[in-house]
Tab-separated table of C-alpha atoms in Angstrom:
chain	number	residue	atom	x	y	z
A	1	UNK	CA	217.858	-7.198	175.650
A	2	UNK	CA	219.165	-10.782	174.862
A	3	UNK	CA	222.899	-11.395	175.536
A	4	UNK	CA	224.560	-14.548	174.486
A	5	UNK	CA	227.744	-15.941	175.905
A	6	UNK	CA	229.197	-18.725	173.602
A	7	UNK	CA	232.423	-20.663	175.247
A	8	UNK	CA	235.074	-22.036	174.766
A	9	UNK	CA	236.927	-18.766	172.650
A	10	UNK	CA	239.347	-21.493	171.261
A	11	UNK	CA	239.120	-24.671	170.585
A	12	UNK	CA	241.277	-27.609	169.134
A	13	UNK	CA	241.184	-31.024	168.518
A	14	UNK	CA	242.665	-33.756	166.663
A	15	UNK	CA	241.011	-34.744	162.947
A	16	UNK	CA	238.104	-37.095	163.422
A	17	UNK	CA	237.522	-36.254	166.860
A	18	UNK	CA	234.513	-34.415	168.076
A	19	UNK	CA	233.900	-30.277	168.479
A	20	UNK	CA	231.681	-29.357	171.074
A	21	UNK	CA	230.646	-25.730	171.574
A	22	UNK	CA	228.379	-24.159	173.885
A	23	UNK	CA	226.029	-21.199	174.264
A	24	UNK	CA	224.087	-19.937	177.329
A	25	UNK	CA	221.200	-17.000	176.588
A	26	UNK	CA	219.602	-14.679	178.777
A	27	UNK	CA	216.084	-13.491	177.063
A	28	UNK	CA	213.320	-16.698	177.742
A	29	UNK	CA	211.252	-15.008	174.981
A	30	UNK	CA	213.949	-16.201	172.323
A	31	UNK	CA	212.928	-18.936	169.928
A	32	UNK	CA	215.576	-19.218	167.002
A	33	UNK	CA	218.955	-20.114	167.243
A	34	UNK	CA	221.277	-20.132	164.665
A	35	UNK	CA	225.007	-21.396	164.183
A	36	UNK	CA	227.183	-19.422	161.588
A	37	UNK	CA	230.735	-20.574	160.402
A	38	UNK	CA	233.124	-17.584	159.684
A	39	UNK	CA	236.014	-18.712	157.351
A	40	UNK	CA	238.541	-15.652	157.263
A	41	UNK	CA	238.111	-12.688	154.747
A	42	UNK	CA	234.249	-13.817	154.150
A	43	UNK	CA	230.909	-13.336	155.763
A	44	UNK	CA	229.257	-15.423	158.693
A	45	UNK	CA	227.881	-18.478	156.710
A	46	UNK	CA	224.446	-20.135	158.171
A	47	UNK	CA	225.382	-24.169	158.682
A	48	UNK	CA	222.231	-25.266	161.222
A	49	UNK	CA	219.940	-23.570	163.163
A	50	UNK	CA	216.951	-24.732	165.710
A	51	UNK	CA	213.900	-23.434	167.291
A	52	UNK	CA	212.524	-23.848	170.645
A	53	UNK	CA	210.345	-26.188	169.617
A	54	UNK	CA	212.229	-28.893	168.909
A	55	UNK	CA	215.166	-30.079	171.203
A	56	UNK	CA	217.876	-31.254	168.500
A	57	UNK	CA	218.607	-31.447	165.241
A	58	UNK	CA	220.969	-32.795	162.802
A	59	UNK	CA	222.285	-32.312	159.500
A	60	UNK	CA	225.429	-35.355	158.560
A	61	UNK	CA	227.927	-34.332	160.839
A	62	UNK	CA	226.617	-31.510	162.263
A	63	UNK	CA	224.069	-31.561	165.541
A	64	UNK	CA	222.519	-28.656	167.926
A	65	UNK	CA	220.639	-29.390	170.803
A	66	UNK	CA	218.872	-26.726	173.068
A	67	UNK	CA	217.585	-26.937	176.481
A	68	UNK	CA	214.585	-24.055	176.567
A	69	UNK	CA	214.893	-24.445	180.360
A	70	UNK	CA	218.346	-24.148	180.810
A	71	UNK	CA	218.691	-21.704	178.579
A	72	UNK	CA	221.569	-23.061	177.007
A	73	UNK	CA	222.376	-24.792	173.469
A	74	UNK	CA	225.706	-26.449	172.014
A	75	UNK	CA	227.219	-27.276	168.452
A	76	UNK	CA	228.167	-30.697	168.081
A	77	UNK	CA	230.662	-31.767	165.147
A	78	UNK	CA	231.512	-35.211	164.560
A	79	UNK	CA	234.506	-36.615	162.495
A	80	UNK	CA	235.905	-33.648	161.954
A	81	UNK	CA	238.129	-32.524	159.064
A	82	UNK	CA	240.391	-29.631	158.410
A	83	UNK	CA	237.616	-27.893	156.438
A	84	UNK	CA	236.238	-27.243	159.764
A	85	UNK	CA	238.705	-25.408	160.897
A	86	UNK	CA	237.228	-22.018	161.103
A	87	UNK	CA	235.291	-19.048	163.872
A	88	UNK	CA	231.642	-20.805	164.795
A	89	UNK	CA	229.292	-18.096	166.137
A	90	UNK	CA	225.800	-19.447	168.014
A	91	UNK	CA	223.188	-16.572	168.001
A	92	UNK	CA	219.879	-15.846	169.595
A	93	UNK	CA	216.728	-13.870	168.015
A	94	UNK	CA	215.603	-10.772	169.866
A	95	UNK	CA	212.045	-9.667	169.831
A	96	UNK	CA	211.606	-8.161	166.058
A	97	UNK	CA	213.590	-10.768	164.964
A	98	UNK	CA	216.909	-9.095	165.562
A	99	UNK	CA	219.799	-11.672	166.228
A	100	UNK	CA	222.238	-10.890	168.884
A	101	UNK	CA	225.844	-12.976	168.346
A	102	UNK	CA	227.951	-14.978	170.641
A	103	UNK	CA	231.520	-13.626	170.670
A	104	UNK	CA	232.843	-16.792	168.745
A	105	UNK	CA	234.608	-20.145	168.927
A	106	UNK	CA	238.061	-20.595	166.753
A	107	UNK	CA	237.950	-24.061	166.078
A	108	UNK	CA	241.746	-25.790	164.868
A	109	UNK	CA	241.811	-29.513	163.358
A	110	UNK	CA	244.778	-30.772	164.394
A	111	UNK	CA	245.913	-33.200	161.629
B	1	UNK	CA	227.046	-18.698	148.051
B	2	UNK	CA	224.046	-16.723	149.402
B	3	UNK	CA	223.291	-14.214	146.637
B	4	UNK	CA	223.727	-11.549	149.173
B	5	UNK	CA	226.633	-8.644	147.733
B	6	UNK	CA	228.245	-5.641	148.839
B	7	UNK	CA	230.224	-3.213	147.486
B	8	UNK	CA	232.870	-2.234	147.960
B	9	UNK	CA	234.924	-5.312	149.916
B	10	UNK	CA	238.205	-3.080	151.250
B	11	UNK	CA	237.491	0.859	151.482
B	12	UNK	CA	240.298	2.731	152.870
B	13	UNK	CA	239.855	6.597	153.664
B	14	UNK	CA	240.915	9.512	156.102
B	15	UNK	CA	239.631	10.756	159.432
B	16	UNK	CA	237.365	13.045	158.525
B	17	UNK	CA	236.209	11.383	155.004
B	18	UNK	CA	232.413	10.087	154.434
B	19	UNK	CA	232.057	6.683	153.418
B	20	UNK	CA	229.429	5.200	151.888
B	21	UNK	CA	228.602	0.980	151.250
B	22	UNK	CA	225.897	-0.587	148.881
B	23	UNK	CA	224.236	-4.107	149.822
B	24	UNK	CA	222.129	-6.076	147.192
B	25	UNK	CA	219.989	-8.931	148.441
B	26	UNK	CA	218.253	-11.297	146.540
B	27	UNK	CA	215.051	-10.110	145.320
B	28	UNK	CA	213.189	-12.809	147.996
B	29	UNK	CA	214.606	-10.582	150.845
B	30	UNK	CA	212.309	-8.346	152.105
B	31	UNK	CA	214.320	-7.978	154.830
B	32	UNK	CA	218.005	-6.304	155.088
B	33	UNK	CA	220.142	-6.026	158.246
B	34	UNK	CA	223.065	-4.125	158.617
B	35	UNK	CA	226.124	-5.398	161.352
B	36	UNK	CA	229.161	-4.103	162.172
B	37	UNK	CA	232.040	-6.927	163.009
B	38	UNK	CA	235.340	-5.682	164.862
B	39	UNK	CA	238.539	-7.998	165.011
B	40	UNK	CA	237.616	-11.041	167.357
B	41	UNK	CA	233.962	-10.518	168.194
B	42	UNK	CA	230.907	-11.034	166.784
B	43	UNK	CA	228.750	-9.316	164.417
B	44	UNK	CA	226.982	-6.408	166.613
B	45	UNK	CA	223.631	-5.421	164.860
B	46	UNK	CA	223.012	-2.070	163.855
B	47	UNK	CA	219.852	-1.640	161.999
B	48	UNK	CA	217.351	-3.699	159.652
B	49	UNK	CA	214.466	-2.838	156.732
B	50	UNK	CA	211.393	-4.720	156.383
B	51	UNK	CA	211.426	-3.502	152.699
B	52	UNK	CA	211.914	-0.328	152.730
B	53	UNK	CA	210.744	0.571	156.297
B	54	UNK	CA	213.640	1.150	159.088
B	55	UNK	CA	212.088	-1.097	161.435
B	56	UNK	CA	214.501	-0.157	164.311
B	57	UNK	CA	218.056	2.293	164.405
B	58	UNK	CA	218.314	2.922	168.076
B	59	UNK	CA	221.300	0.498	167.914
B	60	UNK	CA	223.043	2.647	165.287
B	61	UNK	CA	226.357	3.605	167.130
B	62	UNK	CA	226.007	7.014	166.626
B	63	UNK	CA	224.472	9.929	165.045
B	64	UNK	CA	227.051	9.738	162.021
B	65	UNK	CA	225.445	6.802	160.846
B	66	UNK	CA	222.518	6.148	158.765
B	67	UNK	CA	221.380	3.570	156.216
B	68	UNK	CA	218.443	4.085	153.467
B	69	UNK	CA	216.701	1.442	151.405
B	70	UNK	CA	214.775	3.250	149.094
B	71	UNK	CA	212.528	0.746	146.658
B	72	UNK	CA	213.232	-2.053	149.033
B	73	UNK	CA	215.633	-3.512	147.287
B	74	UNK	CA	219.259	-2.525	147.557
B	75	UNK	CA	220.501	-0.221	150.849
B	76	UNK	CA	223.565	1.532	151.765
B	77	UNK	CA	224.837	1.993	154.832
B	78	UNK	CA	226.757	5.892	155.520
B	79	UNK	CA	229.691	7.127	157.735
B	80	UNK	CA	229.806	10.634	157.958
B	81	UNK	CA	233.382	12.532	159.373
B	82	UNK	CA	234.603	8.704	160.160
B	83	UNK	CA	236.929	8.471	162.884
B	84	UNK	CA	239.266	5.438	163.632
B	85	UNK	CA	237.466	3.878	165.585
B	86	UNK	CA	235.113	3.588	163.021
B	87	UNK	CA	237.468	0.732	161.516
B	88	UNK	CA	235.659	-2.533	161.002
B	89	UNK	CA	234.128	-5.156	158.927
B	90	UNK	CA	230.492	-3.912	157.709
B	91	UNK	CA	228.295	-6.722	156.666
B	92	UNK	CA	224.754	-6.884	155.657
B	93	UNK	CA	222.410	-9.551	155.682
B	94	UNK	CA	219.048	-10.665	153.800
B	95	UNK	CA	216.377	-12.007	155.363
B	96	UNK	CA	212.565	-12.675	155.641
B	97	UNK	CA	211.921	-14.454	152.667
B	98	UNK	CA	208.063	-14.987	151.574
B	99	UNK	CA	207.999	-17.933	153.636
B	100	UNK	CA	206.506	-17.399	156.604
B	101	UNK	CA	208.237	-20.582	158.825
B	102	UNK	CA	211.689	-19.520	158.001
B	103	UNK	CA	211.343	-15.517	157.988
B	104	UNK	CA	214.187	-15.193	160.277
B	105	UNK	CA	216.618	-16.711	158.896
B	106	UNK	CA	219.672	-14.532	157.971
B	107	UNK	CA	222.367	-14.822	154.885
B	108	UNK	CA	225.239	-12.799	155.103
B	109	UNK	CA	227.006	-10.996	152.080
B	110	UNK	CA	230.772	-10.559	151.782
B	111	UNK	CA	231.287	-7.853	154.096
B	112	UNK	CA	232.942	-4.154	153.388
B	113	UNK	CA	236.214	-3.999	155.298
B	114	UNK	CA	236.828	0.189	156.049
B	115	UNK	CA	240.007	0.877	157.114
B	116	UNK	CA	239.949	4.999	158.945
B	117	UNK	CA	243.626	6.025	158.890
């Protein structure tokens, strides 16, 4: 089955600065991948997700970009504000449309 | 806010106990997906409903568990003789709306947070 390793576990960086997070995948046969945003005490929250058929997308200051080949795709956040601070999980879809989870980013904005 | 509920959101009981939690989707989910989350990891799928069909529970983590949806609508998700281990965040998550492009797209309720003592 599909297993997704998502790194780095924790990540900080200084308000208006950039976020990058990355996420390898093992199953070829996958075609959606979503990011989720976990703030705590609430569920995983959908912010962007892609599909093999494009290469990136972007919504304001949010971008994803995926590299079929590679088998990899990373979460970019630009100018970044403590609002962001929260757990980022990438995903992959499994045959049957199952979605298997990365184990998670923490993400801290420094002020 | 995706629509998606669950009830209830903190259920504390004893080794031993059956527990049972409720998820209502929106009415455009014909699809329901049940995860279990422990502390620091990501959701781990358990099982999913395309309406009321169990489309696939071999990932149910043990015989103790089941799920129903009867009418397609609302489903619970049941612990029998819960052990400690059992202690996690439960979410569930609507899906597979009539759309056919974005049928795999996922919105997760609230989550049910059992605590086995």
């Amino acid at each position: 089955g599909e297993n997704v390793e998502q790194h780095p576990s924790t990540l900080s960086v200084q308000e208006g600065d950039s976020a990058v997070i990355k996420c390898t995948y093992s199953d070829s046969a996958s075609n959606y991948f979503p990011w989720y945003k976990q703030e705590l005490g609430k569920g995983p929250q959908l912010i962007i997700d892609i599909r093999s058929n494009v290469g990136e997308k972007k919504d304001q200051r949010i971008a994803v970009t995926l590299n079929k080949t590679a088998k990899h795709f990373s979460l970019h956040i630009t100018e970044t504000q403590p609002e962001d601070s929260a757990v980022y999980f990438c995903a992959a879809d499994e045959r049957d449309d199952k979605i298997i989870f990365g184990k998670g980013t923490r993400l801290h904005i420094l002020p | 806010d995706t629509g998606v509920s669950q009830n209830p959101r903190h259920k504390i009981t004893k080794r031993g106990q059956n527990v049972t939690f409720r998820c209502d989707p929106i009415s455009e989910h014909n699809r329901l997906y049940w995860y279990r989350q422990t502390l620091g990891q990501g959701p781990e799928f358990l099982t999913y409903f395309q309406n009321e069909a169990q489309l696939e529970k071999s990932r149910l983590l043990s015989d103790r568990f089941s799920a129903e949806r009867p009418k397609g609508s609302f489903s619970t998700l049941e612990i029998q003789r819960t052990e400690q281990g059992d202690s996690a965040m439960y979410l569930c998550a609507g899906g597979g709306g009539t759309s056919g492009i974005f049928y795999n797209e996922q919105f997760f309720g609230p989550g049910t947070r059992l605590t086995v003592l």
